[in-house]
Coordinates of C-alpha atoms in Angstrom, one line a residue:
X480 CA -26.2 -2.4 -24.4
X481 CA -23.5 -5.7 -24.6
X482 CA -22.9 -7.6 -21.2
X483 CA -19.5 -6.5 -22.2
X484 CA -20.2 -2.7 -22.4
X485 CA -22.3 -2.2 -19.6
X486 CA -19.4 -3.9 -17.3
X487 CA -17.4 -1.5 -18.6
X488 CA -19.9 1.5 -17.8
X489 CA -20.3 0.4 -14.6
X490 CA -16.7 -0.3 -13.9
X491 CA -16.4 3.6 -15.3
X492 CA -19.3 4.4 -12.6
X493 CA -17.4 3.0 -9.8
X494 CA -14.4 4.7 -10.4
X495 CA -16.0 8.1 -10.3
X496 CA -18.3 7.3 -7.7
X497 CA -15.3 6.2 -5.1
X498 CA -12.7 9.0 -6.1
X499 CA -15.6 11.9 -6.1
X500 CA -16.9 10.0 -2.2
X501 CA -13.1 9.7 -1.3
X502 CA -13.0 13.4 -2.2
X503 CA -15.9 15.2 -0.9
X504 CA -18.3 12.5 1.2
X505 CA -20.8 11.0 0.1
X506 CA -23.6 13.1 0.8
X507 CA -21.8 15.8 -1.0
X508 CA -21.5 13.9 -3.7
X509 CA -24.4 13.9 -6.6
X510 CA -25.2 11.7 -9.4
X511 CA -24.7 14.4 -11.9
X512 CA -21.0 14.7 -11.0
X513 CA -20.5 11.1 -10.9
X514 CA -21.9 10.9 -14.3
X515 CA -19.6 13.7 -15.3
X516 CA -16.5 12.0 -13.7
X517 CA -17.3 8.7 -15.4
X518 CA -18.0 10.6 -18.6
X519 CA -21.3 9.7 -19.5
X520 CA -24.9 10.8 -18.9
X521 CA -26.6 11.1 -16.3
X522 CA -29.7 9.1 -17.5
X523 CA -26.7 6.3 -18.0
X524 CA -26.2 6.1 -14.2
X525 CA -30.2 5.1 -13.5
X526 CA -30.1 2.5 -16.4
X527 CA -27.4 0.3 -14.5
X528 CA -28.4 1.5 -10.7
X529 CA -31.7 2.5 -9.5
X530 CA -29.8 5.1 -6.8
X531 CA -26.8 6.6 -5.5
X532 CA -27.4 4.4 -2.5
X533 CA -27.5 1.6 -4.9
X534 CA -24.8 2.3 -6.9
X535 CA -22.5 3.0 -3.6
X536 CA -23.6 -0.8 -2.3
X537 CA -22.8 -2.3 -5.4
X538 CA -19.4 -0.7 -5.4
X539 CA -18.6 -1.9 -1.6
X540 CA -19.7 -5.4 -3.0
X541 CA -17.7 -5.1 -6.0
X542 CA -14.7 -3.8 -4.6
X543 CA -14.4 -6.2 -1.2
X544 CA -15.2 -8.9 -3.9
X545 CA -12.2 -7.8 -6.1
X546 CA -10.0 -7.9 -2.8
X547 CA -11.7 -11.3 -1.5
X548 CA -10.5 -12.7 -5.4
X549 CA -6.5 -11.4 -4.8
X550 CA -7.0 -13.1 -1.4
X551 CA -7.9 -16.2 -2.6
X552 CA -5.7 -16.6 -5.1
X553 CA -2.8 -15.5 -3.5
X554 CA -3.4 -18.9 -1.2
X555 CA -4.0 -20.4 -4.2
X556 CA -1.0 -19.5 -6.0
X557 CA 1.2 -21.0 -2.5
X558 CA -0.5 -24.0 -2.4
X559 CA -0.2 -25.1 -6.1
X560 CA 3.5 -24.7 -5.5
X561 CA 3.7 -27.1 -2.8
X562 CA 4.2 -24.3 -0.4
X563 CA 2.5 -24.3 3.7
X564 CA -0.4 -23.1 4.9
X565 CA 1.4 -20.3 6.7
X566 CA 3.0 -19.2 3.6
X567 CA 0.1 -18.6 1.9
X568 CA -0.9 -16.6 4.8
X569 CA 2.3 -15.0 4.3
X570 CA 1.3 -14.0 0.4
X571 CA -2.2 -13.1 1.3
X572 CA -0.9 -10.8 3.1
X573 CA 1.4 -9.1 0.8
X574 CA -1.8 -9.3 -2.2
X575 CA -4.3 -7.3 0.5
X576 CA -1.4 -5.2 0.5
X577 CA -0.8 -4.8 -3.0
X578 CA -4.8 -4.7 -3.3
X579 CA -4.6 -1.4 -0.9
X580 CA -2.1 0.3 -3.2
X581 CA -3.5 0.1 -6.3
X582 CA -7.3 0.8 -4.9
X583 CA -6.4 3.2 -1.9
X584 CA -9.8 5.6 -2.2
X585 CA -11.5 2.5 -2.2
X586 CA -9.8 1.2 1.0
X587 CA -10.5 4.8 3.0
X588 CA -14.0 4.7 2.0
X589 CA -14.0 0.9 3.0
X590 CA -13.2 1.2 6.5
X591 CA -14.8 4.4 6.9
X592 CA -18.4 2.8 6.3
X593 CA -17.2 -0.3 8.6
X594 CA -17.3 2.4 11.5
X595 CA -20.6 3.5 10.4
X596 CA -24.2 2.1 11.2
X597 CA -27.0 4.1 9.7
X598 CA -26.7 3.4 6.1
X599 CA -28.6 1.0 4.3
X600 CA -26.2 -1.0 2.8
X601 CA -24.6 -1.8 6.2
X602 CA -25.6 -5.9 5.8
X603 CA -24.1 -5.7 2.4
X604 CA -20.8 -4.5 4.0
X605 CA -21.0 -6.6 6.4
X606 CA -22.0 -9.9 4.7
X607 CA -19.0 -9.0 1.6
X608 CA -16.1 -8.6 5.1
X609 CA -17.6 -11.6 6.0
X610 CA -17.0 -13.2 2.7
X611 CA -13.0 -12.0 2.6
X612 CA -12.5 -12.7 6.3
X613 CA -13.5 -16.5 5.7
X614 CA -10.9 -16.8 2.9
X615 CA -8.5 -15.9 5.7
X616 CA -10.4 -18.2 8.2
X617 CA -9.9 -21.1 5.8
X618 CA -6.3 -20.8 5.6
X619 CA -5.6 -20.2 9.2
X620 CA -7.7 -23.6 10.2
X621 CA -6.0 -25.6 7.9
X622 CA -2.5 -24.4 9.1
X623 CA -3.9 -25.8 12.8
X624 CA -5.1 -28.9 11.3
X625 CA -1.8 -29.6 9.3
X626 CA 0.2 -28.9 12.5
X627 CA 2.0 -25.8 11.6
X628 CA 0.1 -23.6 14.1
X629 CA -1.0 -24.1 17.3
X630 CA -4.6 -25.7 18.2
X631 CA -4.8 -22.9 20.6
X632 CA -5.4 -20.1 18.4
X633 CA -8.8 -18.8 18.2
X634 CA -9.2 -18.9 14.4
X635 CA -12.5 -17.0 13.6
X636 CA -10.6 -14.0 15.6
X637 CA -7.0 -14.7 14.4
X638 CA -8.5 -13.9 11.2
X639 CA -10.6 -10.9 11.8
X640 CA -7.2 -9.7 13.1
X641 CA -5.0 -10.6 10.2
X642 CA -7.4 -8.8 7.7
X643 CA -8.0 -5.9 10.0
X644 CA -4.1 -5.3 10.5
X645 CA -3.1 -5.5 6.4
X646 CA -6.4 -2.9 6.0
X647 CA -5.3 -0.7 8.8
X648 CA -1.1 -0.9 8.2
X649 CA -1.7 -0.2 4.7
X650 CA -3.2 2.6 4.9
X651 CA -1.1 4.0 7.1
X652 CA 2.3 2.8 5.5
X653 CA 0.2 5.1 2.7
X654 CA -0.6 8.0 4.5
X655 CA 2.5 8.6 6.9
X656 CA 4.8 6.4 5.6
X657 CA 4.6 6.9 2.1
X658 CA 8.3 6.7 0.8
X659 CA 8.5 2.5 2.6
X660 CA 8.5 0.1 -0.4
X661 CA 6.1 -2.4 -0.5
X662 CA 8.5 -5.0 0.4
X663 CA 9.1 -3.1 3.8
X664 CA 5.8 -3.1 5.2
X665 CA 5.0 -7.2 4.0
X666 CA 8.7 -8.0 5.6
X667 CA 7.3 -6.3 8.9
X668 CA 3.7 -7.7 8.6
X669 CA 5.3 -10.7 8.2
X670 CA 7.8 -10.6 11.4
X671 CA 4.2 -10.2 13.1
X672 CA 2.7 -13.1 11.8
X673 CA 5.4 -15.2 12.3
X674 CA 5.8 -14.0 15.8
X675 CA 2.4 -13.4 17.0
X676 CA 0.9 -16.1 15.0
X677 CA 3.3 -18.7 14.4
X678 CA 5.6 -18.2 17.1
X679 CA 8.8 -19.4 18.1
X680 CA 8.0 -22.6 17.0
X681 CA 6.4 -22.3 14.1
X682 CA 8.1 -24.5 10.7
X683 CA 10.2 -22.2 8.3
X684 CA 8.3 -21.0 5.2

């Protein structure tokens, strides 16, 4: 099987495997139904994963990756247009949301296994948050050094607390709140960062 091809399986593996554990659980959930989802067989399934476990690890790493990417170059984006450090906190925000509406199975089941600690891919999750928290880290500690927040904010927190409130609005703007555009819930995410973060004194973006 081409590199190219077997992406492209998997890719098909991870989208049946989160809908059908979004749906049911996960211990409902078997490999034969995954395979049937994804529409291939089940022998197909071992050949790129040695488990369910597996696969189910490997699609928390892909998908926290995929977010951690949008993150990145979100800030990215700002900073190549000459734009501040808070505004690129100000677009990072608006790609995890835009991450969260386009992958919202894969959100539920996200912070659903954050709350959990007997499975065996709990280190995974926890290193790939890690890894997508520290693009947010980045960010905010350059703001403080660049003078456009305040030396006083606790910045391995303040971003723990950014991430968690986009994962946590998001997918309640989607669950309750459904008919609020997208631009509604950034405008208010933003208010909070510029109030809560930035404050009163905080530079214009």
């Amino acid at each position: 099987m081409t590199t190219a091809r077997r992406q492209a399986t998997r890719q098909r593996l991870y989208e049946a495997a989160v809908t059908l554990i979004a749906e049911q659980g996960f211990s409902a959930t078997t490999v034969d139904e995954i395979a049937e989802r994804a529409g291939v067989a089940k022998g197909t399934v071992y050949y790129n994963f040695a488990s369910k476990n597996d696969l189910f690890e490997e699609l928390l790493r892909h998908g926290v990756g995929l977010l951690t990417a949008s993150l990145r170059q979100a800030a990215e984006g700002v900073e190549a247009r000459g734009g501040s450090r808070v505004a690129a906190l100000d677009a990072m925000i608006r790609s995890g949301l835009a991450f969260i509406v386009r992958y919202p199975s894969f959100t539920q089941l996200y912070v659903a296994e954050l709350w959990r600690t007997n499975r065996t891919w709990q280190d995974t999750l926890m290193m790939v948050r890690q890894e997508a928290v520290a693009v947010v880290e980045k960010v905010l500690g350059e703001a403080v050094a660049a003078g456009e927040l305040s030396d006083e904010i606790d910045v391995p927190l303040t971003a723990s607390a950014l991430f968690g409130m986009v994962l946590v609005a998001a997918l309640d703007w989607q669950a309750f709140q459904p008919e609020r555009s997208i631009d509604e819930v950034h405008a208010a995410l933003s208010r909070l960062l510029q109030g809560r973060v930035g404050g009163v004194a905080a530079r214009p973006w």
